[in-house]
DNA sequence: TCCTAAATCAACAACACTGTTGACTAGAAT
DNA sequence: ATTCTAGTCAACAGTGTTGTTGATTTAGGA
């Protein structure tokens, strides 16, 4: 690619929004083809910015990537710390990845790359939550929160990749969430919770019987 | 990197094993940093082969990548079609990814890239198996095999990433498999199977109670 | 034993990306 | 109004990658 094709319209000066545009383009690109494949050239092109401008905001390619991952971790932690009943929580968790596919993908790419397995803050938050859950009186004894956490994150992440490719409209996606949530809830309800103490969830599952 | 550093020792002529060495190096590299990041230069270097030789065996970079993925799909399907009781099957499935980390990683990378969501043959094999399972009389009615398949593949895949980073010796890994298998089995036993018809699995779970 | 097809390799051109530099200019400060 | 800081941009050198070509060597058949 030539350094600049043509269209020598100078960008209106606005550092903050320029920075945000660069970050957004980088995030999208990293999610699409992986952090490794993110290129300053393409980021700048997508953001409608000169490549040199990107280097003004982020000293190196790696610094830009790190900035993206930082913002990502913050957002993720925020999502994981929102409190609500188990059932809704699952729905929100799934919906989040369906509505923000790039977050699921970024998380996956990060797990593939990072030495310890997950954006550490977010992960600790999640495991801690599950530890509380496992020790409550309405769940079965002998649950391994760390392993359960792996299941409850890994399965939705993997599933969300499929949702991205196989759904076209919002209705599709809502149905996909319901379908997957139902299986997850069944497993949780009978595998880790004490169903007799969660009658509303039992009836929710019985009610949605016809779903397919 | 210079085209060739030095060490002008000519490789002993042996096309078959050369090809295999190239494939192995490519597979390792693709699994490590993703298919996109695999370069012929590095593959050739790792395989101890001249870059030109690699081009002799595989016309283009993409052809090499495709060859790797083809072999991967075959191996995966073979693994998925091996028959055995549910419990053992889970153990084998987990052990496979722990013993061959590059397969888990390749599968994930492939899902991230492929438009339809999975190495199609292997996936169909797996879902078909689960369909049979879901219709048997010793499992609960109303199971969604496709969704269950996403869970039963996704969770182990991501878990295995963690295992790779957090275990050092074979004993560690055996313990990790046992720990995760226990959670998966509990979920399955109570969430999709009829426990009263799977007494041996129930007692296996009760027995391993002390596991941590 | 000799010959030849094929395997191995080094060097080349074309290209993309990285990080740097210096020019240009818009907006803030004086 | 003038100055000056800093946002924006084009061009440069350096490096790594791709795919190609032609030289060199060796395994194995005639």
Short mmCIF file of C-alpha atoms (C1' of nucleotides) in Angstrom, two decimals:
data_model
loop_
_atom_site.label_atom_id
_atom_site.label_comp_id
_atom_site.label_asym_id
_atom_site.label_seq_id
_atom_site.Cartn_x
_atom_site.Cartn_y
_atom_site.Cartn_z
CA UNK A 1 0.00 0.00 0.00
CA UNK A 2 1.34 3.46 -0.84
CA UNK A 3 1.88 5.58 2.21
CA UNK A 4 -1.09 7.70 1.28
CA UNK A 5 -3.31 7.06 -1.73
CA UNK A 6 -4.77 10.50 -2.30
CA UNK A 7 -7.63 12.28 -0.52
CA UNK A 8 -5.29 14.70 1.18
CA UNK A 9 -8.09 16.15 3.29
CA UNK A 10 -6.56 17.00 6.58
CA UNK A 11 -8.38 15.59 9.58
CA UNK A 12 -10.10 18.14 11.80
CA UNK A 13 -7.97 18.49 14.91
CA UNK A 14 -9.51 16.64 17.88
CA UNK A 15 -7.00 14.50 19.77
CA UNK A 16 -9.44 12.82 22.10
CA UNK A 17 -11.76 11.52 19.43
CA UNK A 18 -8.85 10.68 17.18
CA UNK A 19 -7.40 8.54 19.93
CA UNK A 20 -10.75 6.88 20.46
CA UNK A 21 -11.11 6.21 16.73
CA UNK A 22 -7.70 4.59 16.66
CA UNK A 23 -8.49 2.46 19.70
CA UNK A 24 -11.81 1.37 18.25
CA UNK A 25 -10.26 0.41 14.93
CA UNK A 26 -7.49 -1.47 16.69
CA UNK A 27 -9.96 -3.30 18.91
CA UNK A 28 -12.04 -4.35 15.93
CA UNK A 29 -9.01 -5.54 14.03
CA UNK A 30 -7.52 -7.43 16.94
CA UNK A 31 -10.83 -9.17 17.52
CA UNK A 32 -11.20 -10.07 13.87
CA UNK A 33 -7.90 -11.63 13.04
CA UNK A 34 -6.07 -11.70 16.33
CA UNK A 35 -3.81 -9.25 18.10
CA UNK A 36 -0.79 -10.50 16.16
CA UNK A 37 -2.42 -9.58 12.89
CA UNK A 38 -3.28 -6.04 13.93
CA UNK A 39 -1.32 -3.63 11.83
CA UNK A 40 -0.82 0.07 12.42
CA UNK A 41 -1.31 0.65 8.73
CA UNK A 42 -4.71 -0.96 8.68
CA UNK A 43 -5.76 0.56 11.98
CA UNK A 44 -4.90 4.01 10.69
CA UNK A 45 -6.69 3.36 7.43
CA UNK A 46 -9.87 2.22 9.19
CA UNK A 47 -9.77 5.07 11.63
CA UNK A 48 -9.37 7.49 8.73
CA UNK A 49 -6.10 8.72 10.15
CA UNK A 50 -2.58 9.00 8.89
CA UNK A 51 -0.28 6.27 10.06
CA UNK A 52 2.02 8.84 11.57
CA UNK A 53 -0.84 10.16 13.67
CA UNK A 54 -1.33 6.76 15.20
CA UNK A 55 2.31 6.75 16.22
CA UNK A 56 1.71 10.14 17.83
CA UNK A 57 -0.90 8.63 20.15
CA UNK A 58 0.75 5.27 20.75
CA UNK A 59 4.50 4.98 20.70
CA UNK A 60 4.60 1.47 19.29
CA UNK A 61 2.32 -1.18 17.94
CA UNK A 62 2.58 -3.11 21.19
CA UNK A 63 1.61 -0.09 23.22
CA UNK A 64 -1.54 0.28 21.17
CA UNK A 65 -2.35 -3.38 21.62
CA UNK A 66 -1.79 -3.08 25.35
CA UNK A 67 -4.10 -0.08 25.53
CA UNK A 68 -6.82 -2.03 23.80
CA UNK A 69 -6.42 -4.97 26.17
CA UNK A 70 -6.47 -2.67 29.17
CA UNK A 71 -9.79 -1.14 28.19
CA UNK A 72 -11.07 -4.59 27.48
CA UNK A 73 -10.15 -5.87 30.93
CA UNK A 74 -11.89 -2.97 32.62
CA UNK A 75 -15.06 -3.47 30.68
CA UNK A 76 -15.02 -7.18 31.34
CA UNK A 77 -14.52 -6.79 35.06
CA UNK A 78 -17.37 -4.30 35.18
CA UNK A 79 -19.63 -6.79 33.46
CA UNK A 80 -18.61 -9.62 35.77
CA UNK A 81 -19.20 -7.64 38.94
CA UNK A 82 -22.76 -6.61 38.15
CA UNK A 83 -24.90 -8.39 40.71
CA UNK A 84 -28.16 -10.19 40.01
CA UNK A 85 -29.89 -13.56 40.53
CA UNK A 86 -28.22 -16.60 38.99
CA UNK A 87 -30.69 -17.06 36.18
CA UNK A 88 -30.60 -13.48 34.96
CA UNK A 89 -26.90 -13.42 35.41
CA UNK A 90 -26.47 -16.25 32.96
CA UNK A 91 -28.76 -14.55 30.48
CA UNK A 92 -26.86 -11.30 30.74
CA UNK A 93 -23.53 -13.05 30.46
CA UNK A 94 -24.55 -14.80 27.27
CA UNK A 95 -26.26 -11.75 25.82
CA UNK A 96 -23.16 -9.69 26.43
CA UNK A 97 -21.03 -11.88 24.23
CA UNK A 98 -23.69 -12.04 21.58
CA UNK A 99 -24.07 -8.29 21.50
CA UNK A 100 -20.33 -7.65 21.69
CA UNK A 101 -18.72 -10.44 19.71
CA UNK A 102 -15.40 -8.64 19.73
CA UNK A 103 -15.17 -9.05 23.49
CA UNK A 104 -15.58 -12.79 23.33
CA UNK A 105 -13.00 -13.00 20.59
CA UNK A 106 -10.56 -10.74 22.36
CA UNK A 107 -10.89 -12.79 25.51
CA UNK A 108 -10.20 -15.94 23.58
CA UNK A 109 -7.19 -14.48 21.83
CA UNK A 110 -5.92 -13.27 25.15
CA UNK A 111 -6.30 -16.70 26.71
CA UNK A 112 -4.39 -18.19 23.82
CA UNK A 113 -1.58 -15.71 24.26
CA UNK A 114 -1.32 -15.00 27.97
CA UNK A 115 0.82 -17.23 30.12
CA UNK A 116 -1.73 -17.60 32.91
CA UNK A 117 -4.95 -18.06 31.06
CA UNK A 118 -7.19 -15.01 31.42
CA UNK A 119 -7.32 -11.28 32.03
CA UNK A 120 -6.32 -11.82 35.63
CA UNK A 121 -8.49 -9.26 37.40
CA UNK A 122 -11.64 -10.32 35.66
CA UNK A 123 -10.86 -13.93 36.25
CA UNK A 124 -10.30 -13.53 39.97
CA UNK A 125 -13.55 -11.62 40.25
CA UNK A 126 -15.39 -14.41 38.56
CA UNK A 127 -13.85 -17.23 40.57
CA UNK A 128 -14.45 -15.38 43.82
CA UNK A 129 -18.10 -15.02 42.94
CA UNK A 130 -18.35 -18.73 42.28
CA UNK A 131 -16.60 -19.56 45.53
CA UNK A 132 -19.31 -17.72 47.40
CA UNK A 133 -21.90 -19.51 45.32
CA UNK A 134 -20.38 -22.92 46.02
CA UNK A 135 -20.34 -22.37 49.76
CA UNK A 136 -23.94 -21.25 49.99
CA UNK A 137 -26.45 -23.59 51.60
CA UNK A 138 -28.57 -23.96 48.49
CA UNK A 139 -25.83 -25.57 46.45
CA UNK A 140 -24.39 -29.05 46.65
CA UNK A 141 -21.29 -29.72 48.70
CA UNK A 142 -17.95 -30.59 47.12
CA UNK A 143 -18.07 -28.20 44.19
CA UNK A 144 -14.74 -27.10 42.73
CA UNK A 145 -15.26 -23.39 41.97
CA UNK A 146 -12.15 -23.00 39.84
CA UNK A 147 -13.14 -25.85 37.55
CA UNK A 148 -16.74 -24.74 37.44
CA UNK A 149 -15.50 -21.30 36.45
CA UNK A 150 -13.54 -22.80 33.55
CA UNK A 151 -16.68 -24.51 32.36
CA UNK A 152 -18.94 -21.51 32.77
CA UNK A 153 -16.58 -19.27 30.84
CA UNK A 154 -15.19 -21.66 28.27
CA UNK A 155 -18.49 -23.04 27.09
CA UNK A 156 -20.15 -19.66 26.44
CA UNK A 157 -17.04 -18.28 24.77
CA UNK A 158 -16.88 -21.20 22.41
CA UNK A 159 -20.60 -21.11 21.80
CA UNK A 160 -20.54 -17.40 21.09
CA UNK A 161 -18.21 -17.96 18.17
CA UNK A 162 -20.80 -20.20 16.65
CA UNK A 163 -23.59 -17.71 17.30
CA UNK A 164 -21.67 -15.02 15.46
CA UNK A 165 -21.48 -17.10 12.34
CA UNK A 166 -24.84 -18.82 12.38
CA UNK A 167 -27.28 -16.04 13.23
CA UNK A 168 -28.38 -13.21 11.03
CA UNK A 169 -30.92 -11.06 12.85
CA UNK A 170 -31.69 -10.12 16.43
CA UNK A 171 -34.45 -12.68 16.67
CA UNK A 172 -32.04 -15.43 15.73
CA UNK A 173 -29.66 -14.28 18.37
CA UNK A 174 -32.33 -14.10 21.07
CA UNK A 175 -33.37 -17.64 20.26
CA UNK A 176 -29.76 -18.79 20.33
CA UNK A 177 -29.27 -17.28 23.76
CA UNK A 178 -32.43 -18.91 25.08
CA UNK A 179 -31.46 -22.26 23.67
CA UNK A 180 -28.00 -22.24 25.16
CA UNK A 181 -29.07 -20.70 28.46
CA UNK A 182 -31.56 -23.51 28.88
CA UNK A 183 -28.89 -26.18 28.65
CA UNK A 184 -26.53 -24.33 30.94
CA UNK A 185 -29.26 -23.75 33.49
CA UNK A 186 -30.31 -27.37 33.45
CA UNK A 187 -26.75 -28.47 34.10
CA UNK A 188 -26.30 -25.97 36.90
CA UNK A 189 -29.65 -26.55 38.48
CA UNK A 190 -29.22 -30.29 38.83
CA UNK A 191 -25.44 -30.53 38.81
CA UNK A 192 -24.46 -27.92 41.37
CA UNK A 193 -27.61 -26.42 42.87
CA UNK A 194 -30.21 -28.07 45.08
CA UNK A 195 -33.25 -28.00 42.80
CA UNK A 196 -35.73 -28.23 45.67
CA UNK A 197 -34.50 -24.84 46.85
CA UNK A 198 -34.73 -23.24 43.43
CA UNK A 199 -38.32 -23.90 42.49
CA UNK A 200 -38.64 -20.83 40.28
CA UNK A 201 -35.76 -21.97 38.13
CA UNK A 202 -37.18 -25.47 37.95
CA UNK A 203 -40.47 -24.15 36.65
CA UNK A 204 -38.68 -21.82 34.24
CA UNK A 205 -36.98 -24.85 32.76
CA UNK A 206 -40.20 -26.87 32.66
CA UNK A 207 -42.01 -23.92 31.11
CA UNK A 208 -39.63 -23.42 28.19
CA UNK A 209 -39.98 -27.10 27.37
CA UNK A 210 -41.25 -26.40 23.85
CA UNK A 211 -38.23 -24.31 22.94
CA UNK A 212 -36.12 -25.89 20.24
CA UNK B 1 17.22 -12.80 8.78
CA UNK B 2 19.75 -13.57 6.09
CA UNK B 3 18.52 -16.16 3.68
CA UNK B 4 20.92 -18.64 5.19
CA UNK B 5 23.17 -17.91 8.15
CA UNK B 6 25.88 -20.43 7.57
CA UNK B 7 25.95 -24.14 8.40
CA UNK B 8 25.82 -25.11 4.76
CA UNK B 9 25.41 -28.76 5.63
CA UNK B 10 23.15 -30.16 3.01
CA UNK B 11 20.21 -32.08 4.37
CA UNK B 12 20.27 -35.81 3.74
CA UNK B 13 17.83 -36.43 0.92
CA UNK B 14 14.60 -37.94 2.21
CA UNK B 15 11.49 -36.27 0.80
CA UNK B 16 8.97 -38.07 2.98
CA UNK B 17 10.55 -37.24 6.29
CA UNK B 18 11.39 -33.74 5.09
CA UNK B 19 7.77 -33.19 4.32
CA UNK B 20 6.79 -34.53 7.70
CA UNK B 21 9.32 -32.30 9.44
CA UNK B 22 7.91 -29.28 7.64
CA UNK B 23 4.36 -30.22 8.55
CA UNK B 24 5.29 -30.78 12.17
CA UNK B 25 7.06 -27.46 12.43
CA UNK B 26 4.16 -25.71 10.77
CA UNK B 27 1.65 -27.38 13.06
CA UNK B 28 3.61 -26.37 16.14
CA UNK B 29 3.95 -22.81 14.97
CA UNK B 30 0.31 -22.46 13.97
CA UNK B 31 -0.74 -23.78 17.35
CA UNK B 32 1.60 -21.49 19.22
CA UNK B 33 0.86 -18.14 17.73
CA UNK B 34 -2.00 -18.81 15.37
CA UNK B 35 -2.18 -19.80 11.72
CA UNK B 36 -1.83 -16.19 10.60
CA UNK B 37 1.49 -15.90 12.35
CA UNK B 38 2.99 -18.99 10.77
CA UNK B 39 5.73 -17.98 8.35
CA UNK B 40 7.52 -20.20 5.91
CA UNK B 41 10.80 -18.75 7.06
CA UNK B 42 10.31 -19.84 10.63
CA UNK B 43 8.83 -23.18 9.68
CA UNK B 44 11.83 -23.92 7.47
CA UNK B 45 14.20 -22.81 10.18
CA UNK B 46 12.59 -25.03 12.81
CA UNK B 47 12.42 -27.97 10.48
CA UNK B 48 16.09 -27.48 9.68
CA UNK B 49 15.30 -27.06 6.02
CA UNK B 50 15.96 -24.39 3.46
CA UNK B 51 13.06 -22.11 2.80
CA UNK B 52 13.13 -23.05 -0.85
CA UNK B 53 12.71 -26.69 0.10
CA UNK B 54 9.50 -25.87 1.90
CA UNK B 55 8.22 -24.26 -1.27
CA UNK B 56 9.12 -27.45 -3.10
CA UNK B 57 6.73 -29.44 -0.90
CA UNK B 58 3.98 -26.85 -0.54
CA UNK B 59 3.32 -24.39 -3.33
CA UNK B 60 2.26 -21.55 -1.08
CA UNK B 61 2.02 -20.64 2.56
CA UNK B 62 -1.74 -21.19 2.45
CA UNK B 63 -1.34 -24.64 0.97
CA UNK B 64 0.93 -25.60 3.85
CA UNK B 65 -1.56 -24.24 6.36
CA UNK B 66 -4.35 -26.17 4.65
CA UNK B 67 -2.33 -29.37 4.77
CA UNK B 68 -1.80 -28.94 8.48
CA UNK B 69 -5.50 -28.35 9.08
CA UNK B 70 -6.41 -31.35 6.97
CA UNK B 71 -4.25 -33.68 9.02
CA UNK B 72 -5.64 -32.09 12.12
CA UNK B 73 -9.24 -32.76 11.09
CA UNK B 74 -8.51 -36.39 10.34
CA UNK B 75 -6.84 -36.99 13.65
CA UNK B 76 -9.63 -35.25 15.47
CA UNK B 77 -12.35 -37.24 13.80
CA UNK B 78 -10.51 -40.45 14.59
CA UNK B 79 -10.36 -39.46 18.23
CA UNK B 80 -14.03 -38.54 18.34
CA UNK B 81 -15.23 -41.77 16.76
CA UNK B 82 -13.48 -44.09 19.21
CA UNK B 83 -16.26 -45.78 21.14
CA UNK B 84 -16.36 -46.38 24.87
CA UNK B 85 -18.57 -45.80 27.95
CA UNK B 86 -19.45 -42.21 28.78
CA UNK B 87 -17.16 -41.90 31.78
CA UNK B 88 -14.06 -43.21 30.08
CA UNK B 89 -14.89 -41.22 27.02
CA UNK B 90 -14.77 -38.00 28.98
CA UNK B 91 -11.46 -39.00 30.55
CA UNK B 92 -9.98 -39.83 27.16
CA UNK B 93 -11.28 -36.65 25.63
CA UNK B 94 -9.70 -34.52 28.32
CA UNK B 95 -6.47 -36.48 28.37
CA UNK B 96 -6.16 -36.09 24.62
CA UNK B 97 -6.10 -32.32 24.80
CA UNK B 98 -3.76 -32.36 27.73
CA UNK B 99 -1.34 -34.67 25.96
CA UNK B 100 -1.66 -32.83 22.65
CA UNK B 101 -2.05 -29.17 23.54
CA UNK B 102 -1.51 -28.12 19.97
CA UNK B 103 -4.74 -29.81 18.93
CA UNK B 104 -6.84 -27.82 21.36
CA UNK B 105 -5.17 -24.62 20.28
CA UNK B 106 -5.53 -25.41 16.60
CA UNK B 107 -9.19 -26.18 17.06
CA UNK B 108 -9.77 -22.87 18.80
CA UNK B 109 -7.82 -20.94 16.17
CA UNK B 110 -9.80 -22.69 13.51
CA UNK B 111 -13.08 -21.74 15.13
CA UNK B 112 -11.94 -18.16 15.32
CA UNK B 113 -11.16 -18.15 11.63
CA UNK B 114 -13.63 -20.44 9.94
CA UNK B 115 -16.88 -19.00 8.68
CA UNK B 116 -19.05 -21.90 9.83
CA UNK B 117 -17.69 -22.73 13.22
CA UNK B 118 -15.80 -26.02 13.36
CA UNK B 119 -13.84 -28.64 11.45
CA UNK B 120 -17.08 -29.78 9.90
CA UNK B 121 -16.57 -33.54 9.75
CA UNK B 122 -15.39 -33.86 13.30
CA UNK B 123 -18.18 -31.66 14.51
CA UNK B 124 -20.90 -33.63 12.80
CA UNK B 125 -19.50 -36.85 14.20
CA UNK B 126 -19.62 -35.45 17.67
CA UNK B 127 -23.12 -34.01 17.46
CA UNK B 128 -24.45 -37.22 15.97
CA UNK B 129 -23.03 -39.15 18.90
CA UNK B 130 -24.72 -36.81 21.33
CA UNK B 131 -28.01 -37.08 19.48
CA UNK B 132 -27.98 -40.80 20.06
CA UNK B 133 -27.08 -40.22 23.67
CA UNK B 134 -29.88 -37.71 24.17
CA UNK B 135 -32.50 -40.06 22.76
CA UNK B 136 -31.51 -43.04 24.90
CA UNK B 137 -33.82 -44.07 27.70
CA UNK B 138 -31.32 -43.43 30.45
CA UNK B 139 -31.07 -39.71 29.76
CA UNK B 140 -33.53 -36.96 30.50
CA UNK B 141 -35.99 -35.82 27.84
CA UNK B 142 -35.74 -32.43 26.18
CA UNK B 143 -31.99 -32.26 25.77
CA UNK B 144 -30.63 -30.06 22.98
CA UNK B 145 -27.72 -32.10 21.57
CA UNK B 146 -26.27 -29.27 19.53
CA UNK B 147 -26.05 -26.96 22.53
CA UNK B 148 -24.78 -29.71 24.78
CA UNK B 149 -22.10 -30.39 22.20
CA UNK B 150 -20.99 -26.75 22.34
CA UNK B 151 -20.66 -27.04 26.09
CA UNK B 152 -18.89 -30.36 26.10
CA UNK B 153 -16.34 -29.21 23.55
CA UNK B 154 -15.93 -25.57 24.48
CA UNK B 155 -15.38 -26.09 28.17
CA UNK B 156 -12.58 -28.68 27.80
CA UNK B 157 -10.90 -26.70 25.05
CA UNK B 158 -10.52 -23.61 27.18
CA UNK B 159 -9.76 -25.56 30.28
CA UNK B 160 -6.93 -27.27 28.43
CA UNK B 161 -5.34 -23.89 27.71
CA UNK B 162 -5.18 -23.32 31.42
CA UNK B 163 -3.79 -26.77 32.06
CA UNK B 164 -0.96 -26.12 29.64
CA UNK B 165 0.16 -23.07 31.55
CA UNK B 166 -0.48 -24.17 35.09
CA UNK B 167 0.91 -27.69 35.21
CA UNK B 168 4.53 -28.74 35.14
CA UNK B 169 4.76 -32.53 35.37
CA UNK B 170 2.63 -35.52 34.40
CA UNK B 171 1.29 -35.91 37.91
CA UNK B 172 0.03 -32.35 37.87
CA UNK B 173 -1.69 -33.01 34.62
CA UNK B 174 -3.31 -36.21 35.82
CA UNK B 175 -4.67 -34.40 38.82
CA UNK B 176 -5.95 -31.58 36.62
CA UNK B 177 -7.77 -34.04 34.41
CA UNK B 178 -9.35 -35.76 37.39
CA UNK B 179 -10.41 -32.48 38.89
CA UNK B 180 -12.05 -31.21 35.75
CA UNK B 181 -13.55 -34.56 34.80
CA UNK B 182 -15.23 -34.70 38.17
CA UNK B 183 -17.05 -31.41 37.61
CA UNK B 184 -18.06 -32.31 34.08
CA UNK B 185 -19.31 -35.70 35.17
CA UNK B 186 -21.35 -34.25 37.99
CA UNK B 187 -22.99 -31.81 35.62
CA UNK B 188 -23.74 -34.51 33.10
CA UNK B 189 -24.87 -37.10 35.59
CA UNK B 190 -27.46 -34.87 37.20
CA UNK B 191 -28.13 -32.44 34.39
CA UNK B 192 -28.70 -34.75 31.44
CA UNK B 193 -28.54 -38.33 32.63
CA UNK B 194 -30.87 -40.18 34.96
CA UNK B 195 -28.62 -40.83 37.95
CA UNK B 196 -30.67 -43.78 39.20
CA UNK B 197 -29.73 -45.61 36.02
CA UNK B 198 -26.03 -44.77 36.28
CA UNK B 199 -25.19 -46.09 39.72
CA UNK B 200 -21.57 -46.82 38.92
CA UNK B 201 -20.97 -43.23 37.91
CA UNK B 202 -22.74 -41.99 41.00
CA UNK B 203 -20.47 -44.01 43.23
CA UNK B 204 -17.43 -42.94 41.24
CA UNK B 205 -18.33 -39.35 42.03
CA UNK B 206 -19.02 -40.11 45.67
CA UNK B 207 -15.78 -42.03 45.91
CA UNK B 208 -13.52 -39.29 44.59
CA UNK B 209 -15.04 -36.92 47.14
CA UNK B 210 -11.69 -36.15 48.71
CA UNK B 211 -10.21 -34.97 45.43
CA UNK B 212 -9.35 -31.30 45.42
"C1'" DT C 1 28.49 -47.72 -13.61
"C1'" DC C 2 26.30 -43.91 -15.46
"C1'" DC C 3 22.33 -40.72 -15.95
"C1'" DT C 4 18.56 -38.43 -14.83
"C1'" DA C 5 14.80 -36.84 -12.28
"C1'" DA C 6 14.05 -34.91 -8.21
"C1'" DA C 7 15.45 -32.92 -3.80
"C1'" DT C 8 17.91 -29.33 -1.70
"C1'" DC C 9 19.51 -24.86 -1.55
"C1'" DA C 10 21.03 -19.54 -2.31
"C1'" DA C 11 19.91 -15.44 -4.31
"C1'" DC C 12 16.47 -12.12 -6.36
"C1'" DA C 13 12.58 -8.91 -6.94
"C1'" DA C 14 8.43 -7.24 -5.09
"C1'" DC C 15 5.96 -5.99 -1.30
"C1'" DA C 16 4.17 -4.75 3.53
"C1'" DC C 17 5.08 -3.22 7.92
"C1'" DT C 18 7.70 -0.74 11.55
"C1'" DG C 19 9.45 3.20 13.67
"C1'" DT C 20 11.55 7.87 12.66
"C1'" DT C 21 12.01 12.45 10.89
"C1'" DG C 22 10.82 16.78 9.42
"C1'" DA C 23 7.27 19.70 7.24
"C1'" DC C 24 2.80 21.78 7.72
"C1'" DT C 25 -1.03 23.85 10.20
"C1'" DA C 26 -4.89 24.49 13.64
"C1'" DG C 27 -5.96 26.03 17.75
"C1'" DA C 28 -4.52 27.80 22.55
"C1'" DA C 29 -1.88 31.10 25.14
"C1'" DT C 30 0.06 35.52 25.64
"C1'" DA D 1 -2.43 39.88 16.39
"C1'" DT D 2 1.46 37.02 17.18
"C1'" DT D 3 3.65 33.08 19.00
"C1'" DC D 4 4.12 28.56 19.98
"C1'" DT D 5 2.69 24.06 21.16
"C1'" DA D 6 1.21 19.98 19.47
"C1'" DG D 7 -1.87 17.38 16.17
"C1'" DT D 8 -1.62 15.80 11.59
"C1'" DC D 9 0.69 14.13 7.74
"C1'" DA D 10 4.24 12.33 3.77
"C1'" DA D 11 8.40 10.27 2.94
"C1'" DC D 12 12.58 7.44 4.32
"C1'" DA D 13 15.47 3.61 5.82
"C1'" DG D 14 15.53 -0.90 7.65
"C1'" DT D 15 13.77 -5.33 8.07
"C1'" DG D 16 11.06 -9.59 7.28
"C1'" DT D 17 8.08 -12.17 4.24
"C1'" DT D 18 6.50 -14.09 -0.12
"C1'" DG D 19 6.98 -16.57 -4.19
"C1'" DT D 20 10.39 -17.50 -8.12
"C1'" DT D 21 14.47 -19.00 -10.50
"C1'" DG D 22 18.40 -21.34 -11.51
"C1'" DA D 23 22.42 -23.79 -9.66
"C1'" DT D 24 23.95 -27.91 -7.20
"C1'" DT D 25 23.82 -32.47 -5.45
"C1'" DT D 26 22.15 -37.09 -4.55
"C1'" DA D 27 19.22 -41.29 -4.67
"C1'" DG D 28 17.90 -44.79 -7.41
"C1'" DG D 29 16.73 -46.79 -11.94
"C1'" DA D 30 18.62 -48.27 -16.63
#
